[in-house]
Amino acid sequence: RMFGSPPAMTSPRQAVTATTTMTASPTMRTRDARELREAMEDAAKTVSKLAADAEQADLVELLREAPREAYSFQNAGWPSDVVGLRTEELPGVVLERYNTRQSVCFCGVLPEISRAWASVDNSLFLWRLDVADDVPVEYSGEEQAIVAVGLVKPKSGVFLEAISYVLVIATTVELVMVGVCLEDGGRELTLHPLQYSCPTDATIMNDITSTPDGRIFLAGADESLYELVYAQSDTWHSKRCKKVRHSSNLSSMLPSVLRLKGSDALKQVIVDAKRGILYTRSEQGVVHVYDVGPLAKDAPRRVAEVKNVAQLAAQARGQGSLFSSATSSVRKGAKLVHIAIVTPEESSVVTLVAICADGRRIYLTSLPPSRGYSSRSLSGSSRSAPSRLSVVEQRDPPPQGGNQRGMTTAQALLNTTSRALEIEAGFYSSGVLLLSDATANDSDARLILSNRDLALPPHLQLPPPTPPPSSGSGTRGLREVVTLHQLDGRCASSLGSLGEIPLPKSVQEALEPPYPAGTLPEARVTTTGLLSELVTQYVCPRRRFVLMTNAGLVRFEKARPIDILRSLLEKNIPEQIEEFFKSYGPIEAAAMCVALAVSRAESNAIILAAKRAFDDPRLTGEPTIVEDSYAQNQENNGGSFNMGRAIVQPILTFSSAQRGLFLFTARIMSSTWERPIIVPVRAPAQTQFNSNARPTSPAMMIANKALGAVQAAARYMSEEPALVCSMDATLLATLQDRLLPLVTFLRQRRPRISSGVDMSQNKRRRVRSSGSEMTALQEEERSLSALSAMVSRTAQALSLISIVIADERFSRVADMLPSAIRKELSQLTLKRLVSTQQGARIASALIEAMMSHIMSHARHSAEALATDLQKGCPDFFGADSRTFYHARDLLQLARDARARKENVVRDKHVNDAIALFMKVPTAGDLSSVCAELVDLRAFHGVTAVPLAAAAALEARAEENRFAAGQSSVDMVDLHACFDVTCTTIRGLSTGKSDIDAEP
């Protein structure tokens, strides 16, 4: 039975006419939209290509392609790579206790908790690295003198959750574990004795290290490797805390009077947890290699031993027994002072770097030769167990003289007038080398910083705006910049006195976002290479280092290339700015200018200077079109046309400003651009909580948790993986904060015009693009407009993810989606969501599912959700979508009125909803609307709304036909509209529904 008065309807032909005459030129509008969509897809492909090139080459390739210019010094007038170096005296209470000491005193740094430590006799002091005059925390719970301190991330489930770390304190007679509680973001520290201890059996421990899973290894002075094993409680056959010896030397078991030689105490122990390898270094330079199994969970098994690493390196160079007949000073320089892990991200071949007393570095590998030099594998079934310790490459000591970039090692050594290096402490991590040079006079001590030179090689440095030739092999050799800095005192100890303060957790997750627990392995996409600092400088702050000397605590930071550019822009010396563009190339320099121009932390002067340098065609160039030079010469000289010669199409070369904008966009999105947004999780997942979600009542929260638990249990029983967002709310907010200033920059940027200085024919020549003739400048502006649209749409996509996908109700909504949509969701990346029609369709399906769920369970919050969507992502949820779902809300009100038997109110809501649907018939899921109208017996709406949708689709097809010469209407959707109308009419006339019709 039909009820009420049907609204005034428009015929399909009238709807087409009205839609066509709505604007002055719909054909032009459709063509522009289509061209912008195609240009945006090209922009997305360019960003993907640039983001894929973010990883630097393998360290073994850099070493083997090292050029003659192995070392260089900073350019004259450029700032030093060591930034903000300052020395702070030791706390007064520590100095006072030191002056009254009775036996020993040790000190070091614990960068993981941003603390320094010092032990005087049996007292231990801890104080903050980043706060001057911090009051130390004292621990005096031991009777014997403290000789070593190590920081450990404990095993899960052994101690209380409040225990963030454990201090392993080694005295002369026992090993003690003390709990560390960090509060207020690590600013407050308290120590708690844990009643975990075991005797050392008269063995002095020289070094303590641990694995990420909480295993603790110790280097003994008796040449033995020990492990401190601990558990939650005692068992009938084992104590909860005990010391286990994993290696022993026969001579160490004999009485001292029977030993033929002195004991070679272990001085250092380090663990490569990702490869499952442990290394020890003795006082005389003997290195042992142990296999601890995948993920470092097995008992150590010795697989290799090298008694003289320097001798092994000399033999690898073909120098024979170089050190056997060398002088005492040469043999002293060959002494091993430090070993460090080379991570799998940095190299798939090199596993260890050894630092000699004269500053030489020896790169070694413990992997078998069959592994090859091209694969990068971090763990898993492809793991290769260590079997040897072989030299890969050797690098000469850093030079001490000269001040010229690009100087060869030989030239630098010739300019060196000071003594040879006497390294007493070293540090290496991710390409940065720190050396502490010891001298008899403390005032002559020096800090040496050596890091990879990211500037172009001298033979590729061309005057701007000419970009360097695209020859990747020429830039892959390892070249390093050396910085020397005078210290007030010498390094306090050879081990544990140098360290790097880790990056904040939020920055680490921004570089490589973690996946939710239980994510299926096939859904994970991880980077395997070490990211270049040219990439990370837009996300990471400056790397911070700390050094403990006998004069106090030294803190400093390492400058990034963008910091050097900022300093040069501040000084505003054109020659130095031009030299920077020449050294790093105009494309990289332009990207850094964009980063400074969009930064909210920079001053207005720096922002304006960066914009001026970016817009200066003398630095960033102009777009050009290179045509066939042979044809031009023939035409100019009046020559005949060669019929057999192929015609060379014009080549468009964009300016460095355009390429720098694309490069900067790719750099800030490299970690998430090709990453799946939604991942399948096998284990029962906890409901994610979005801090930006709308507040709900306590009863609703309890109901949501109960429903989530029931669905998780059902999913676990059916072995159906859940779909959850792979990015949390913090990461999404961070990405938006990076993109929004870039969106503003691109929108406010003035179109570039030719400088007029060199108005050659190449700049005025035209190139065919999408069926039209365009100049090079117009083509560049077209590409930048597409980039602006893509970045804006990406920011809106992140807002959509944070509103819909990261919502705590998404997992329940995803469970109700069809299997085909669920499969597409698990393959959806940010790139696809932004730049493809498939992404737009999936976004519409997600919004439809979320709105339907909220309107049926919590209708009062549907309006708030629609407001958030329209404000945060209008490209995905515009005014038409808002109108469409307002009409859906009216249908829900009609069902409520029907339940109350208020027929007049029901009819009014239904007619109002149909009137809104007629305005925007294609803005949502038509099948769901028709099902609701049938349920309300509004058959006039079931026939009118599909006809209006068909009219809108035909009108769109007409516009595309005139714009592109062909119709692009979706025939499936068009036929579906007519099928719904015909099925409804047949059902009303016959009283029976079609067999294959939807209910």
mmCIF file of C-alpha atoms in Angstrom, residues 742-904:
data_model
loop_
_atom_site.group_PDB
_atom_site.id
_atom_site.type_symbol
_atom_site.label_atom_id
_atom_site.label_comp_id
_atom_site.label_asym_id
_atom_site.label_seq_id
_atom_site.Cartn_x
_atom_site.Cartn_y
_atom_site.Cartn_z
ATOM 1 C CA LEU A 742 53.309 21.448 2.694
ATOM 2 C CA VAL A 743 49.686 21.704 1.512
ATOM 3 C CA THR A 744 49.651 25.373 2.521
ATOM 4 C CA PHE A 745 53.017 25.974 0.842
ATOM 5 C CA LEU A 746 51.867 24.446 -2.445
ATOM 6 C CA ARG A 747 48.591 26.378 -2.447
ATOM 7 C CA GLN A 748 50.216 29.726 -1.648
ATOM 8 C CA ARG A 749 53.156 29.231 -3.997
ATOM 9 C CA ARG A 750 53.195 31.704 -6.846
ATOM 10 C CA PRO A 751 53.539 30.195 -10.322
ATOM 11 C CA ARG A 752 57.080 30.420 -11.591
ATOM 12 C CA ILE A 753 57.794 32.635 -14.574
ATOM 13 C CA SER A 754 60.823 32.710 -16.794
ATOM 14 C CA SER A 755 63.716 34.751 -15.452
ATOM 15 C CA GLY A 756 64.249 36.383 -18.816
ATOM 16 C CA VAL A 757 67.993 36.141 -18.389
ATOM 17 C CA ASP A 758 68.359 33.216 -20.780
ATOM 18 C CA MET A 759 65.099 33.125 -22.707
ATOM 19 C CA SER A 760 66.223 30.518 -25.183
ATOM 20 C CA GLN A 761 64.018 28.714 -27.642
ATOM 21 C CA ASN A 762 64.085 25.599 -25.467
ATOM 22 C CA LYS A 763 62.017 27.372 -22.818
ATOM 23 C CA ARG A 764 59.432 28.619 -25.340
ATOM 24 C CA ARG A 765 59.096 25.430 -27.321
ATOM 25 C CA ARG A 766 55.985 23.405 -26.745
ATOM 26 C CA VAL A 767 55.392 19.782 -25.868
ATOM 27 C CA ARG A 768 52.213 17.799 -26.404
ATOM 28 C CA SER A 769 50.515 16.801 -23.144
ATOM 29 C CA SER A 770 47.088 15.160 -22.941
ATOM 30 C CA GLY A 771 46.129 16.320 -26.415
ATOM 31 C CA SER A 772 47.193 19.963 -25.988
ATOM 32 C CA GLU A 773 50.318 21.960 -26.739
ATOM 33 C CA MET A 774 52.001 23.319 -23.585
ATOM 34 C CA THR A 775 55.212 25.198 -22.909
ATOM 35 C CA ALA A 776 57.774 23.800 -20.481
ATOM 36 C CA LEU A 777 56.736 26.250 -17.763
ATOM 37 C CA GLN A 778 53.062 25.371 -18.233
ATOM 38 C CA GLU A 779 53.854 21.666 -18.077
ATOM 39 C CA GLU A 780 55.810 22.173 -14.856
ATOM 40 C CA GLU A 781 52.955 24.141 -13.325
ATOM 41 C CA ARG A 782 50.592 21.365 -14.343
ATOM 42 C CA SER A 783 52.743 18.773 -12.558
ATOM 43 C CA LEU A 784 52.979 20.954 -9.440
ATOM 44 C CA SER A 785 49.212 21.422 -9.441
ATOM 45 C CA ALA A 786 48.844 17.661 -9.541
ATOM 46 C CA LEU A 787 51.325 17.332 -6.684
ATOM 47 C CA SER A 788 49.379 19.903 -4.673
ATOM 48 C CA ALA A 789 46.142 17.999 -5.256
ATOM 49 C CA MET A 790 47.789 14.695 -4.339
ATOM 50 C CA VAL A 791 49.329 16.046 -1.111
ATOM 51 C CA SER A 792 46.032 17.647 -0.116
ATOM 52 C CA ARG A 793 44.170 14.425 -0.807
ATOM 53 C CA THR A 794 46.803 12.481 1.168
ATOM 54 C CA ALA A 795 46.279 14.718 4.194
ATOM 55 C CA GLN A 796 42.539 14.154 3.881
ATOM 56 C CA ALA A 797 43.094 10.414 3.542
ATOM 57 C CA LEU A 798 45.012 10.429 6.815
ATOM 58 C CA SER A 799 42.115 12.288 8.409
ATOM 59 C CA LEU A 800 39.725 9.671 7.010
ATOM 60 C CA ILE A 801 41.866 6.888 8.450
ATOM 61 C CA SER A 802 41.997 8.517 11.872
ATOM 62 C CA ILE A 803 38.215 9.091 11.899
ATOM 63 C CA VAL A 804 36.974 5.815 10.441
ATOM 64 C CA ILE A 805 39.651 3.118 10.331
ATOM 65 C CA ALA A 806 41.405 3.973 13.594
ATOM 66 C CA ASP A 807 38.044 4.168 15.358
ATOM 67 C CA GLU A 808 37.527 1.598 18.094
ATOM 68 C CA ARG A 809 34.391 0.336 16.304
ATOM 69 C CA PHE A 810 36.138 -0.344 12.996
ATOM 70 C CA SER A 811 36.987 -3.990 13.710
ATOM 71 C CA ARG A 812 33.306 -4.769 14.282
ATOM 72 C CA VAL A 813 32.303 -2.889 11.142
ATOM 73 C CA ALA A 814 34.964 -4.705 9.118
ATOM 74 C CA ASP A 815 33.575 -8.060 10.243
ATOM 75 C CA MET A 816 30.279 -7.209 8.527
ATOM 76 C CA LEU A 817 31.832 -6.296 5.175
ATOM 77 C CA PRO A 818 31.673 -8.700 2.212
ATOM 78 C CA SER A 819 34.681 -10.955 1.744
ATOM 79 C CA ALA A 820 35.637 -9.230 -1.519
ATOM 80 C CA ILE A 821 35.794 -5.835 0.180
ATOM 81 C CA ARG A 822 37.740 -7.329 3.106
ATOM 82 C CA LYS A 823 40.319 -8.720 0.697
ATOM 83 C CA GLU A 824 40.698 -5.347 -1.005
ATOM 84 C CA LEU A 825 40.994 -3.664 2.376
ATOM 85 C CA SER A 826 43.938 -5.863 3.360
ATOM 86 C CA GLN A 827 45.754 -4.769 0.169
ATOM 87 C CA LEU A 828 44.939 -1.080 0.474
ATOM 88 C CA THR A 829 47.921 1.278 0.721
ATOM 89 C CA LEU A 830 48.010 5.014 1.188
ATOM 90 C CA LYS A 831 49.064 5.415 -2.438
ATOM 91 C CA ARG A 832 46.085 3.410 -3.712
ATOM 92 C CA LEU A 833 43.670 5.172 -1.400
ATOM 93 C CA VAL A 834 44.810 8.574 -2.654
ATOM 94 C CA SER A 835 45.482 8.123 -6.356
ATOM 95 C CA THR A 836 43.260 5.339 -7.702
ATOM 96 C CA GLN A 837 39.559 4.928 -8.361
ATOM 97 C CA GLN A 838 39.717 1.644 -6.457
ATOM 98 C CA GLY A 839 40.827 3.579 -3.378
ATOM 99 C CA ALA A 840 37.948 6.024 -3.746
ATOM 100 C CA ARG A 841 35.504 3.148 -4.059
ATOM 101 C CA ILE A 842 36.880 1.410 -0.958
ATOM 102 C CA ALA A 843 36.738 4.682 0.972
ATOM 103 C CA SER A 844 33.067 5.045 0.036
ATOM 104 C CA ALA A 845 32.384 1.473 1.160
ATOM 105 C CA LEU A 846 34.095 2.100 4.496
ATOM 106 C CA ILE A 847 32.165 5.306 5.107
ATOM 107 C CA GLU A 848 28.930 3.564 4.158
ATOM 108 C CA ALA A 849 29.597 0.671 6.526
ATOM 109 C CA MET A 850 30.597 2.940 9.420
ATOM 110 C CA MET A 851 27.634 5.286 8.958
ATOM 111 C CA SER A 852 25.205 2.372 8.709
ATOM 112 C CA HIS A 853 26.616 0.819 11.853
ATOM 113 C CA ILE A 854 26.433 4.053 13.827
ATOM 114 C CA MET A 855 22.946 4.960 12.626
ATOM 115 C CA SER A 856 21.650 1.548 13.686
ATOM 116 C CA HIS A 857 23.439 1.421 17.067
ATOM 117 C CA ALA A 858 24.155 5.006 18.140
ATOM 118 C CA ARG A 859 22.233 7.344 15.826
ATOM 119 C CA HIS A 860 22.891 10.350 18.056
ATOM 120 C CA SER A 861 26.600 10.256 17.119
ATOM 121 C CA ALA A 862 26.047 9.935 13.356
ATOM 122 C CA GLU A 863 25.761 13.691 12.919
ATOM 123 C CA ALA A 864 29.037 14.236 14.775
ATOM 124 C CA LEU A 865 30.752 11.648 12.591
ATOM 125 C CA ALA A 866 29.398 13.282 9.430
ATOM 126 C CA THR A 867 30.645 16.681 10.640
ATOM 127 C CA ASP A 868 34.119 15.305 11.301
ATOM 128 C CA LEU A 869 34.239 13.622 7.904
ATOM 129 C CA GLN A 870 33.110 16.685 5.988
ATOM 130 C CA LYS A 871 35.567 18.898 7.850
ATOM 131 C CA GLY A 872 38.578 16.547 7.746
ATOM 132 C CA CYS A 873 38.211 14.878 4.346
ATOM 133 C CA PRO A 874 35.839 16.742 2.020
ATOM 134 C CA ASP A 875 37.280 14.975 -1.042
ATOM 135 C CA PHE A 876 36.019 11.676 0.352
ATOM 136 C CA PHE A 877 32.919 12.968 2.154
ATOM 137 C CA GLY A 878 31.609 16.210 0.687
ATOM 138 C CA ALA A 879 28.352 18.080 0.911
ATOM 139 C CA ASP A 880 26.588 15.532 -1.324
ATOM 140 C CA SER A 881 27.607 12.679 0.967
ATOM 141 C CA ARG A 882 26.452 14.694 3.972
ATOM 142 C CA THR A 883 23.038 15.180 2.299
ATOM 143 C CA PHE A 884 22.839 11.497 1.374
ATOM 144 C CA TYR A 885 23.451 10.268 4.924
ATOM 145 C CA HIS A 886 21.120 12.894 6.335
ATOM 146 C CA ALA A 887 18.461 11.272 4.164
ATOM 147 C CA ARG A 888 19.466 7.876 5.569
ATOM 148 C CA ASP A 889 19.023 9.318 9.044
ATOM 149 C CA LEU A 890 15.503 10.459 8.094
ATOM 150 C CA LEU A 891 14.686 6.880 7.066
ATOM 151 C CA GLN A 892 15.791 5.720 10.502
ATOM 152 C CA LEU A 893 13.495 8.317 12.066
ATOM 153 C CA ALA A 894 10.703 7.002 9.857
ATOM 154 C CA ARG A 895 11.267 3.473 11.163
ATOM 155 C CA ASP A 896 11.174 4.788 14.725
ATOM 156 C CA ALA A 897 7.897 6.603 13.987
ATOM 157 C CA ARG A 898 6.486 3.423 12.470
ATOM 158 C CA ALA A 899 7.328 1.558 15.662
ATOM 159 C CA ARG A 900 5.381 4.194 17.596
ATOM 160 C CA LYS A 901 2.537 3.962 15.004
ATOM 161 C CA GLU A 902 2.879 7.650 14.138
ATOM 162 C CA ASN A 903 1.984 7.335 10.465
ATOM 163 C CA VAL A 904 1.907 11.051 9.680
#
